[in-house]
């Protein structure tokens, strides 16, 4: 297996192998790390609903409440951007707990892998629900910041263009080809700040949420979603370059 094939296999299957591969003195490290960075240029997050909680016994009768300091410590332990838990919507002590895992870049893939392996051990998936994926839009706005400085009305124009772009991708089955066939109740539409849709643009967090991924602990599948959705946003940004005022993006 050649070096490029090894790197690809490690990214999608066993990210702990990336570090020794990149340590090869014969490798063009600058070029390789740039290619790896381009796979995940935006902070990417996933929300997974399950019974149980990472690091706790499967037989727990009540979910632990973590402080911000404890969550920061847990995130540092796994070397990811953040990990948090949401059980605010729970009506029973043995109801589902939402795990939220966020990574920034390929260096945090190993942490994501280890968290998912721990969740396989400690948790049981809510198979009646689905994973929600959030991709950060701040890099998109940074790319067009010169336009925004001249006229902040472009913020709303960009959200409109993004909504139109994603609705087209829903109609052409591009999203379905990435995430799989969706059999739930959300309408096949992208909306702004509206959870009753398959894609929800979040102006409050400057992120976009894809709400129709099947529930899974599968690392390879989740990383594939992250990479393909980042690539889709690259395509959207390229379209902005062609439509925003010349010389200002």
PDB file of C-alpha atoms in Angstrom:
ATOM      1  CA  UNK A   1       0.000   0.000   0.000  1.00  0.00           C
ATOM      2  CA  UNK A   2       1.448   3.391  -1.034  1.00  0.00           C
ATOM      3  CA  UNK A   3       1.768   6.308   1.377  1.00  0.00           C
ATOM      4  CA  UNK A   4      -1.285   8.160   0.001  1.00  0.00           C
ATOM      5  CA  UNK A   5      -3.399   5.029   0.337  1.00  0.00           C
ATOM      6  CA  UNK A   6      -2.137   4.522   3.901  1.00  0.00           C
ATOM      7  CA  UNK A   7      -3.054   8.079   4.843  1.00  0.00           C
ATOM      8  CA  UNK A   8      -6.507   7.734   3.317  1.00  0.00           C
ATOM      9  CA  UNK A   9      -7.093   4.423   5.105  1.00  0.00           C
ATOM     10  CA  UNK A  10      -5.973   5.947   8.416  1.00  0.00           C
ATOM     11  CA  UNK A  11      -8.256   8.988   8.045  1.00  0.00           C
ATOM     12  CA  UNK A  12     -11.320   6.847   7.374  1.00  0.00           C
ATOM     13  CA  UNK A  13     -10.557   3.873   9.605  1.00  0.00           C
ATOM     14  CA  UNK A  14      -7.787   4.255  12.218  1.00  0.00           C
ATOM     15  CA  UNK A  15      -6.646   7.867  12.751  1.00  0.00           C
ATOM     16  CA  UNK A  16      -4.117   6.860  15.429  1.00  0.00           C
ATOM     17  CA  UNK A  17      -1.913   5.699  12.518  1.00  0.00           C
ATOM     18  CA  UNK A  18      -1.679   9.205  11.036  1.00  0.00           C
ATOM     19  CA  UNK A  19       1.015  10.403  13.444  1.00  0.00           C
ATOM     20  CA  UNK A  20       3.558   7.637  12.655  1.00  0.00           C
ATOM     21  CA  UNK A  21       2.803   7.920   8.932  1.00  0.00           C
ATOM     22  CA  UNK A  22       3.411  11.687   8.998  1.00  0.00           C
ATOM     23  CA  UNK A  23       6.665  11.135  10.913  1.00  0.00           C
ATOM     24  CA  UNK A  24       8.214   9.527   7.823  1.00  0.00           C
ATOM     25  CA  UNK A  25      11.185  11.791   6.920  1.00  0.00           C
ATOM     26  CA  UNK A  26      10.711  11.031   3.216  1.00  0.00           C
ATOM     27  CA  UNK A  27       7.195  12.465   3.254  1.00  0.00           C
ATOM     28  CA  UNK A  28       6.440  15.965   1.961  1.00  0.00           C
ATOM     29  CA  UNK A  29       4.874  16.962   5.274  1.00  0.00           C
ATOM     30  CA  UNK A  30       3.846  20.476   4.214  1.00  0.00           C
ATOM     31  CA  UNK A  31       1.893  19.222   1.225  1.00  0.00           C
ATOM     32  CA  UNK A  32       0.403  16.280   3.104  1.00  0.00           C
ATOM     33  CA  UNK A  33      -0.789  18.331   6.076  1.00  0.00           C
ATOM     34  CA  UNK A  34      -2.327  20.887   3.699  1.00  0.00           C
ATOM     35  CA  UNK A  35      -4.276  18.108   1.961  1.00  0.00           C
ATOM     36  CA  UNK A  36      -5.412  16.751   5.340  1.00  0.00           C
ATOM     37  CA  UNK A  37      -6.443  20.215   6.499  1.00  0.00           C
ATOM     38  CA  UNK A  38      -8.498  20.699   3.346  1.00  0.00           C
ATOM     39  CA  UNK A  39     -10.530  17.591   4.177  1.00  0.00           C
ATOM     40  CA  UNK A  40     -11.947  19.264   7.315  1.00  0.00           C
ATOM     41  CA  UNK A  41     -11.473  23.030   6.981  1.00  0.00           C
ATOM     42  CA  UNK A  42     -14.412  23.831   9.285  1.00  0.00           C
ATOM     43  CA  UNK A  43     -15.348  22.816  12.798  1.00  0.00           C
ATOM     44  CA  UNK A  44     -17.587  19.781  12.399  1.00  0.00           C
ATOM     45  CA  UNK A  45     -19.900  18.389  15.067  1.00  0.00           C
ATOM     46  CA  UNK A  46     -22.291  15.500  15.564  1.00  0.00           C
ATOM     47  CA  UNK A  47     -25.154  14.956  17.988  1.00  0.00           C
ATOM     48  CA  UNK A  48     -25.991  11.356  18.922  1.00  0.00           C
ATOM     49  CA  UNK A  49     -28.933  10.328  21.113  1.00  0.00           C
ATOM     50  CA  UNK A  50     -28.485   7.232  23.245  1.00  0.00           C
ATOM     51  CA  UNK A  51     -29.287   5.549  26.512  1.00  0.00           C
ATOM     52  CA  UNK A  52     -26.360   5.848  28.881  1.00  0.00           C
ATOM     53  CA  UNK A  53     -23.454   8.269  29.010  1.00  0.00           C
ATOM     54  CA  UNK A  54     -19.821   8.080  27.922  1.00  0.00           C
ATOM     55  CA  UNK A  55     -17.661   6.886  30.823  1.00  0.00           C
ATOM     56  CA  UNK A  56     -20.583   5.717  32.945  1.00  0.00           C
ATOM     57  CA  UNK A  57     -22.041   2.269  33.561  1.00  0.00           C
ATOM     58  CA  UNK A  58     -24.783   1.119  31.200  1.00  0.00           C
ATOM     59  CA  UNK A  59     -26.941   0.480  34.257  1.00  0.00           C
ATOM     60  CA  UNK A  60     -26.918   4.036  35.611  1.00  0.00           C
ATOM     61  CA  UNK A  61     -30.283   5.201  36.916  1.00  0.00           C
ATOM     62  CA  UNK A  62     -29.556   8.938  36.715  1.00  0.00           C
ATOM     63  CA  UNK A  63     -27.406  10.997  34.373  1.00  0.00           C
ATOM     64  CA  UNK A  64     -24.469  12.875  35.780  1.00  0.00           C
ATOM     65  CA  UNK A  65     -24.489  16.673  35.421  1.00  0.00           C
ATOM     66  CA  UNK A  66     -21.111  17.961  34.247  1.00  0.00           C
ATOM     67  CA  UNK A  67     -19.847  21.448  35.081  1.00  0.00           C
ATOM     68  CA  UNK A  68     -18.156  23.515  32.352  1.00  0.00           C
ATOM     69  CA  UNK A  69     -14.791  22.832  33.977  1.00  0.00           C
ATOM     70  CA  UNK A  70     -15.459  19.089  33.915  1.00  0.00           C
ATOM     71  CA  UNK A  71     -16.540  19.226  30.263  1.00  0.00           C
ATOM     72  CA  UNK A  72     -13.372  21.149  29.361  1.00  0.00           C
ATOM     73  CA  UNK A  73     -11.324  18.496  31.151  1.00  0.00           C
ATOM     74  CA  UNK A  74     -13.147  15.722  29.275  1.00  0.00           C
ATOM     75  CA  UNK A  75     -12.593  17.506  25.937  1.00  0.00           C
ATOM     76  CA  UNK A  76      -8.888  17.846  26.737  1.00  0.00           C
ATOM     77  CA  UNK A  77      -8.700  14.176  27.702  1.00  0.00           C
ATOM     78  CA  UNK A  78      -9.966  13.125  24.274  1.00  0.00           C
ATOM     79  CA  UNK A  79      -8.205  16.014  22.491  1.00  0.00           C
ATOM     80  CA  UNK A  80     -11.299  17.279  20.701  1.00  0.00           C
ATOM     81  CA  UNK A  81     -12.698  20.788  20.371  1.00  0.00           C
ATOM     82  CA  UNK A  82     -15.551  19.963  22.751  1.00  0.00           C
ATOM     83  CA  UNK A  83     -17.785  17.249  24.097  1.00  0.00           C
ATOM     84  CA  UNK A  84     -20.996  17.926  25.991  1.00  0.00           C
ATOM     85  CA  UNK A  85     -24.228  16.251  27.019  1.00  0.00           C
ATOM     86  CA  UNK A  86     -27.816  17.423  26.757  1.00  0.00           C
ATOM     87  CA  UNK A  87     -30.512  15.730  28.804  1.00  0.00           C
ATOM     88  CA  UNK A  88     -32.568  18.871  29.420  1.00  0.00           C
ATOM     89  CA  UNK A  89     -35.407  17.435  27.330  1.00  0.00           C
ATOM     90  CA  UNK A  90     -35.536  14.209  29.329  1.00  0.00           C
ATOM     91  CA  UNK A  91     -38.778  13.376  31.138  1.00  0.00           C
ATOM     92  CA  UNK A  92     -37.495  10.199  32.785  1.00  0.00           C
ATOM     93  CA  UNK A  93     -34.161   9.327  34.418  1.00  0.00           C
ATOM     94  CA  UNK A  94     -33.709   6.471  31.930  1.00  0.00           C
ATOM     95  CA  UNK A  95     -34.555   8.528  28.868  1.00  0.00           C
ATOM     96  CA  UNK A  96     -32.081   9.371  26.104  1.00  0.00           C
ATOM     97  CA  UNK A  97     -29.004  11.564  26.542  1.00  0.00           C
ATOM     98  CA  UNK A  98     -27.670  13.557  23.580  1.00  0.00           C
ATOM     99  CA  UNK A  99     -23.884  13.429  23.174  1.00  0.00           C
ATOM    100  CA  UNK A 100     -22.412  16.378  21.273  1.00  0.00           C
ATOM    101  CA  UNK A 101     -18.901  15.941  19.855  1.00  0.00           C
ATOM    102  CA  UNK A 102     -17.110  18.705  17.970  1.00  0.00           C
ATOM    103  CA  UNK A 103     -13.732  18.531  16.193  1.00  0.00           C
ATOM    104  CA  UNK A 104     -11.551  21.052  14.398  1.00  0.00           C
ATOM    105  CA  UNK A 105      -9.310  19.447  11.828  1.00  0.00           C
ATOM    106  CA  UNK A 106      -7.711  16.082  11.166  1.00  0.00           C
ATOM    107  CA  UNK A 107      -5.570  16.127  14.342  1.00  0.00           C
ATOM    108  CA  UNK A 108      -8.736  15.591  16.401  1.00  0.00           C
ATOM    109  CA  UNK A 109      -9.940  12.566  14.436  1.00  0.00           C
ATOM    110  CA  UNK A 110      -8.299  10.176  16.885  1.00  0.00           C
ATOM    111  CA  UNK A 111     -10.244  11.761  19.739  1.00  0.00           C
ATOM    112  CA  UNK A 112     -13.504  11.349  17.822  1.00  0.00           C
ATOM    113  CA  UNK A 113     -12.624   7.695  17.166  1.00  0.00           C
ATOM    114  CA  UNK A 114     -11.910   7.034  20.855  1.00  0.00           C
ATOM    115  CA  UNK A 115     -15.122   8.749  21.992  1.00  0.00           C
ATOM    116  CA  UNK A 116     -17.207   6.658  19.600  1.00  0.00           C
ATOM    117  CA  UNK A 117     -15.489   3.464  20.756  1.00  0.00           C
ATOM    118  CA  UNK A 118     -16.302   4.445  24.350  1.00  0.00           C
ATOM    119  CA  UNK A 119     -19.920   5.132  23.415  1.00  0.00           C
ATOM    120  CA  UNK A 120     -20.194   1.675  21.843  1.00  0.00           C
ATOM    121  CA  UNK A 121     -19.155   0.287  25.225  1.00  0.00           C
ATOM    122  CA  UNK A 122     -21.228   2.540  27.486  1.00  0.00           C
ATOM    123  CA  UNK A 123     -24.318   3.516  25.475  1.00  0.00           C
ATOM    124  CA  UNK A 124     -27.239   2.163  23.460  1.00  0.00           C
ATOM    125  CA  UNK A 125     -28.355   4.048  20.338  1.00  0.00           C
ATOM    126  CA  UNK A 126     -31.810   5.565  20.032  1.00  0.00           C
ATOM    127  CA  UNK A 127     -32.609   3.880  16.714  1.00  0.00           C
ATOM    128  CA  UNK A 128     -35.906   5.772  16.422  1.00  0.00           C
ATOM    129  CA  UNK A 129     -34.022   9.046  15.989  1.00  0.00           C
ATOM    130  CA  UNK A 130     -31.164  10.287  13.817  1.00  0.00           C
ATOM    131  CA  UNK A 131     -27.799  12.015  14.102  1.00  0.00           C
ATOM    132  CA  UNK A 132     -27.603  15.767  13.592  1.00  0.00           C
ATOM    133  CA  UNK A 133     -24.467  17.200  11.981  1.00  0.00           C
ATOM    134  CA  UNK A 134     -23.370  20.820  12.414  1.00  0.00           C
ATOM    135  CA  UNK A 135     -20.782  22.486  10.168  1.00  0.00           C
ATOM    136  CA  UNK A 136     -19.343  25.863  11.160  1.00  0.00           C
ATOM    137  CA  UNK A 137     -20.071  28.733   8.754  1.00  0.00           C
ATOM    138  CA  UNK A 138     -17.599  31.203  10.261  1.00  0.00           C
ATOM    139  CA  UNK A 139     -14.898  30.357   7.664  1.00  0.00           C
ATOM    140  CA  UNK A 140     -17.444  31.104   4.930  1.00  0.00           C
ATOM    141  CA  UNK A 141     -18.075  34.571   6.346  1.00  0.00           C
ATOM    142  CA  UNK A 142     -14.349  35.123   6.834  1.00  0.00           C
ATOM    143  CA  UNK A 143     -13.784  34.362   3.149  1.00  0.00           C
ATOM    144  CA  UNK A 144     -16.148  37.212   2.195  1.00  0.00           C
ATOM    145  CA  UNK A 145     -15.328  39.565   5.078  1.00  0.00           C
ATOM    146  CA  UNK A 146     -14.225  42.352   2.720  1.00  0.00           C
ATOM    147  CA  UNK A 147     -17.702  42.426   1.218  1.00  0.00           C
ATOM    148  CA  UNK A 148     -19.318  42.402   4.660  1.00  0.00           C
ATOM    149  CA  UNK A 149     -17.187  45.326   5.818  1.00  0.00           C
ATOM    150  CA  UNK A 150     -18.542  47.421   2.986  1.00  0.00           C
ATOM    151  CA  UNK A 151     -22.169  46.355   3.356  1.00  0.00           C
ATOM    152  CA  UNK A 152     -23.466  44.139   6.159  1.00  0.00           C
ATOM    153  CA  UNK A 153     -26.642  43.501   4.160  1.00  0.00           C
ATOM    154  CA  UNK A 154     -24.618  40.817   2.410  1.00  0.00           C
ATOM    155  CA  UNK A 155     -24.977  38.674   5.559  1.00  0.00           C
ATOM    156  CA  UNK A 156     -28.639  38.153   4.698  1.00  0.00           C
ATOM    157  CA  UNK A 157     -27.834  37.696   1.012  1.00  0.00           C
ATOM    158  CA  UNK A 158     -25.335  34.958   1.877  1.00  0.00           C
ATOM    159  CA  UNK A 159     -27.886  33.131   4.025  1.00  0.00           C
ATOM    160  CA  UNK A 160     -30.400  33.351   1.172  1.00  0.00           C
ATOM    161  CA  UNK A 161     -27.871  32.033  -1.321  1.00  0.00           C
ATOM    162  CA  UNK A 162     -26.942  29.197   1.034  1.00  0.00           C
ATOM    163  CA  UNK A 163     -30.599  28.261   1.518  1.00  0.00           C
ATOM    164  CA  UNK A 164     -31.168  28.215  -2.257  1.00  0.00           C
ATOM    165  CA  UNK A 165     -27.983  26.188  -2.776  1.00  0.00           C
ATOM    166  CA  UNK A 166     -28.974  23.557  -0.210  1.00  0.00           C
ATOM    167  CA  UNK A 167     -32.552  23.321  -1.469  1.00  0.00           C
ATOM    168  CA  UNK A 168     -31.157  22.550  -4.908  1.00  0.00           C
ATOM    169  CA  UNK A 169     -28.936  19.843  -3.361  1.00  0.00           C
ATOM    170  CA  UNK A 170     -31.986  18.344  -1.679  1.00  0.00           C
ATOM    171  CA  UNK A 171     -33.924  18.314  -4.950  1.00  0.00           C
ATOM    172  CA  UNK A 172     -31.079  16.685  -6.877  1.00  0.00           C
ATOM    173  CA  UNK A 173     -30.671  14.006  -4.137  1.00  0.00           C
ATOM    174  CA  UNK A 174     -27.108  15.159  -3.377  1.00  0.00           C
ATOM    175  CA  UNK A 175     -27.834  15.248   0.368  1.00  0.00           C
ATOM    176  CA  UNK A 176     -29.516  11.840   0.175  1.00  0.00           C
ATOM    177  CA  UNK A 177     -26.457  10.444  -1.611  1.00  0.00           C
ATOM    178  CA  UNK A 178     -24.261  11.701   1.239  1.00  0.00           C
ATOM    179  CA  UNK A 179     -26.391  10.852   4.277  1.00  0.00           C
ATOM    180  CA  UNK A 180     -28.597   8.078   2.936  1.00  0.00           C
ATOM    181  CA  UNK A 181     -32.331   7.792   2.348  1.00  0.00           C
ATOM    182  CA  UNK A 182     -34.362   9.598   5.007  1.00  0.00           C
ATOM    183  CA  UNK A 183     -37.651   8.039   6.133  1.00  0.00           C
ATOM    184  CA  UNK A 184     -38.546  10.537   8.868  1.00  0.00           C
ATOM    185  CA  UNK A 185     -41.021  13.380   9.094  1.00  0.00           C
ATOM    186  CA  UNK A 186     -38.888  16.461   8.348  1.00  0.00           C
ATOM    187  CA  UNK A 187     -39.900  18.213   5.090  1.00  0.00           C
ATOM    188  CA  UNK A 188     -37.337  18.040   2.283  1.00  0.00           C
ATOM    189  CA  UNK A 189     -36.371  21.689   2.561  1.00  0.00           C
ATOM    190  CA  UNK A 190     -33.597  23.926   3.877  1.00  0.00           C
ATOM    191  CA  UNK A 191     -34.804  26.740   6.144  1.00  0.00           C
ATOM    192  CA  UNK A 192     -33.236  29.442   8.280  1.00  0.00           C
ATOM    193  CA  UNK A 193     -33.582  29.074  12.052  1.00  0.00           C
ATOM    194  CA  UNK A 194     -36.290  26.433  11.749  1.00  0.00           C
ATOM    195  CA  UNK A 195     -35.902  22.881  13.067  1.00  0.00           C
ATOM    196  CA  UNK A 196     -38.889  21.559  11.126  1.00  0.00           C
ATOM    197  CA  UNK A 197     -36.699  20.993   8.061  1.00  0.00           C
ATOM    198  CA  UNK A 198     -34.079  18.562   6.830  1.00  0.00           C
ATOM    199  CA  UNK A 199     -31.432  21.316   6.810  1.00  0.00           C
ATOM    200  CA  UNK A 200     -31.462  24.159   9.317  1.00  0.00           C
ATOM    201  CA  UNK A 201     -29.282  27.266   8.915  1.00  0.00           C
ATOM    202  CA  UNK A 202     -28.420  28.660  12.356  1.00  0.00           C
ATOM    203  CA  UNK A 203     -27.661  32.422  12.206  1.00  0.00           C
ATOM    204  CA  UNK A 204     -27.288  32.506  16.012  1.00  0.00           C
ATOM    205  CA  UNK A 205     -24.291  30.138  15.876  1.00  0.00           C
ATOM    206  CA  UNK A 206     -23.345  30.795  12.246  1.00  0.00           C
ATOM    207  CA  UNK A 207     -23.584  27.100  11.482  1.00  0.00           C
ATOM    208  CA  UNK A 208     -25.620  24.790   9.284  1.00  0.00           C
ATOM    209  CA  UNK A 209     -27.337  21.696  10.662  1.00  0.00           C
ATOM    210  CA  UNK A 210     -28.045  18.550   8.649  1.00  0.00           C
ATOM    211  CA  UNK A 211     -30.803  16.685  10.471  1.00  0.00           C
ATOM    212  CA  UNK A 212     -31.353  13.434   8.553  1.00  0.00           C
ATOM    213  CA  UNK A 213     -28.296  11.236   9.141  1.00  0.00           C
ATOM    214  CA  UNK A 214     -29.047   7.739  10.466  1.00  0.00           C
ATOM    215  CA  UNK A 215     -28.165   7.022  14.092  1.00  0.00           C
ATOM    216  CA  UNK A 216     -24.744   5.386  14.408  1.00  0.00           C
ATOM    217  CA  UNK A 217     -21.518   5.045  16.399  1.00  0.00           C
ATOM    218  CA  UNK A 218     -19.644   4.167  13.181  1.00  0.00           C
ATOM    219  CA  UNK A 219     -16.504   6.337  12.990  1.00  0.00           C
ATOM    220  CA  UNK A 220     -15.872   5.708   9.267  1.00  0.00           C
ATOM    221  CA  UNK A 221     -19.406   6.709   8.347  1.00  0.00           C
ATOM    222  CA  UNK A 222     -19.362   9.871  10.476  1.00  0.00           C
ATOM    223  CA  UNK A 223     -15.989  11.009   9.102  1.00  0.00           C
ATOM    224  CA  UNK A 224     -17.257  10.405   5.567  1.00  0.00           C
ATOM    225  CA  UNK A 225     -20.247  12.662   6.307  1.00  0.00           C
ATOM    226  CA  UNK A 226     -17.994  15.354   7.751  1.00  0.00           C
ATOM    227  CA  UNK A 227     -15.649  15.333   4.761  1.00  0.00           C
ATOM    228  CA  UNK A 228     -18.392  15.286   2.119  1.00  0.00           C
ATOM    229  CA  UNK A 229     -20.417  18.056   3.783  1.00  0.00           C
ATOM    230  CA  UNK A 230     -17.294  20.214   4.095  1.00  0.00           C
ATOM    231  CA  UNK A 231     -16.666  19.623   0.400  1.00  0.00           C
ATOM    232  CA  UNK A 232     -20.245  20.686  -0.324  1.00  0.00           C
ATOM    233  CA  UNK A 233     -19.658  23.961   1.534  1.00  0.00           C
ATOM    234  CA  UNK A 234     -16.443  24.456  -0.440  1.00  0.00           C
ATOM    235  CA  UNK A 235     -18.606  24.258  -3.555  1.00  0.00           C
ATOM    236  CA  UNK A 236     -20.977  26.850  -2.107  1.00  0.00           C
ATOM    237  CA  UNK A 237     -18.102  29.213  -1.288  1.00  0.00           C
ATOM    238  CA  UNK A 238     -16.781  28.890  -4.829  1.00  0.00           C
ATOM    239  CA  UNK A 239     -20.227  29.885  -6.096  1.00  0.00           C
ATOM    240  CA  UNK A 240     -20.103  32.965  -3.852  1.00  0.00           C
ATOM    241  CA  UNK A 241     -16.861  34.011  -5.495  1.00  0.00           C
ATOM    242  CA  UNK A 242     -18.662  34.031  -8.835  1.00  0.00           C
ATOM    243  CA  UNK A 243     -21.718  36.002  -7.660  1.00  0.00           C
ATOM    244  CA  UNK A 244     -20.511  38.551  -5.088  1.00  0.00           C
ATOM    245  CA  UNK A 245     -19.049  41.877  -6.213  1.00  0.00           C
ATOM    246  CA  UNK A 246     -15.785  41.476  -8.066  1.00  0.00           C
ATOM    247  CA  UNK A 247     -12.561  42.223  -6.237  1.00  0.00           C
ATOM    248  CA  UNK A 248     -14.176  42.046  -2.804  1.00  0.00           C
ATOM    249  CA  UNK A 249     -14.161  38.366  -1.918  1.00  0.00           C
TER     250      UNK A 249
END
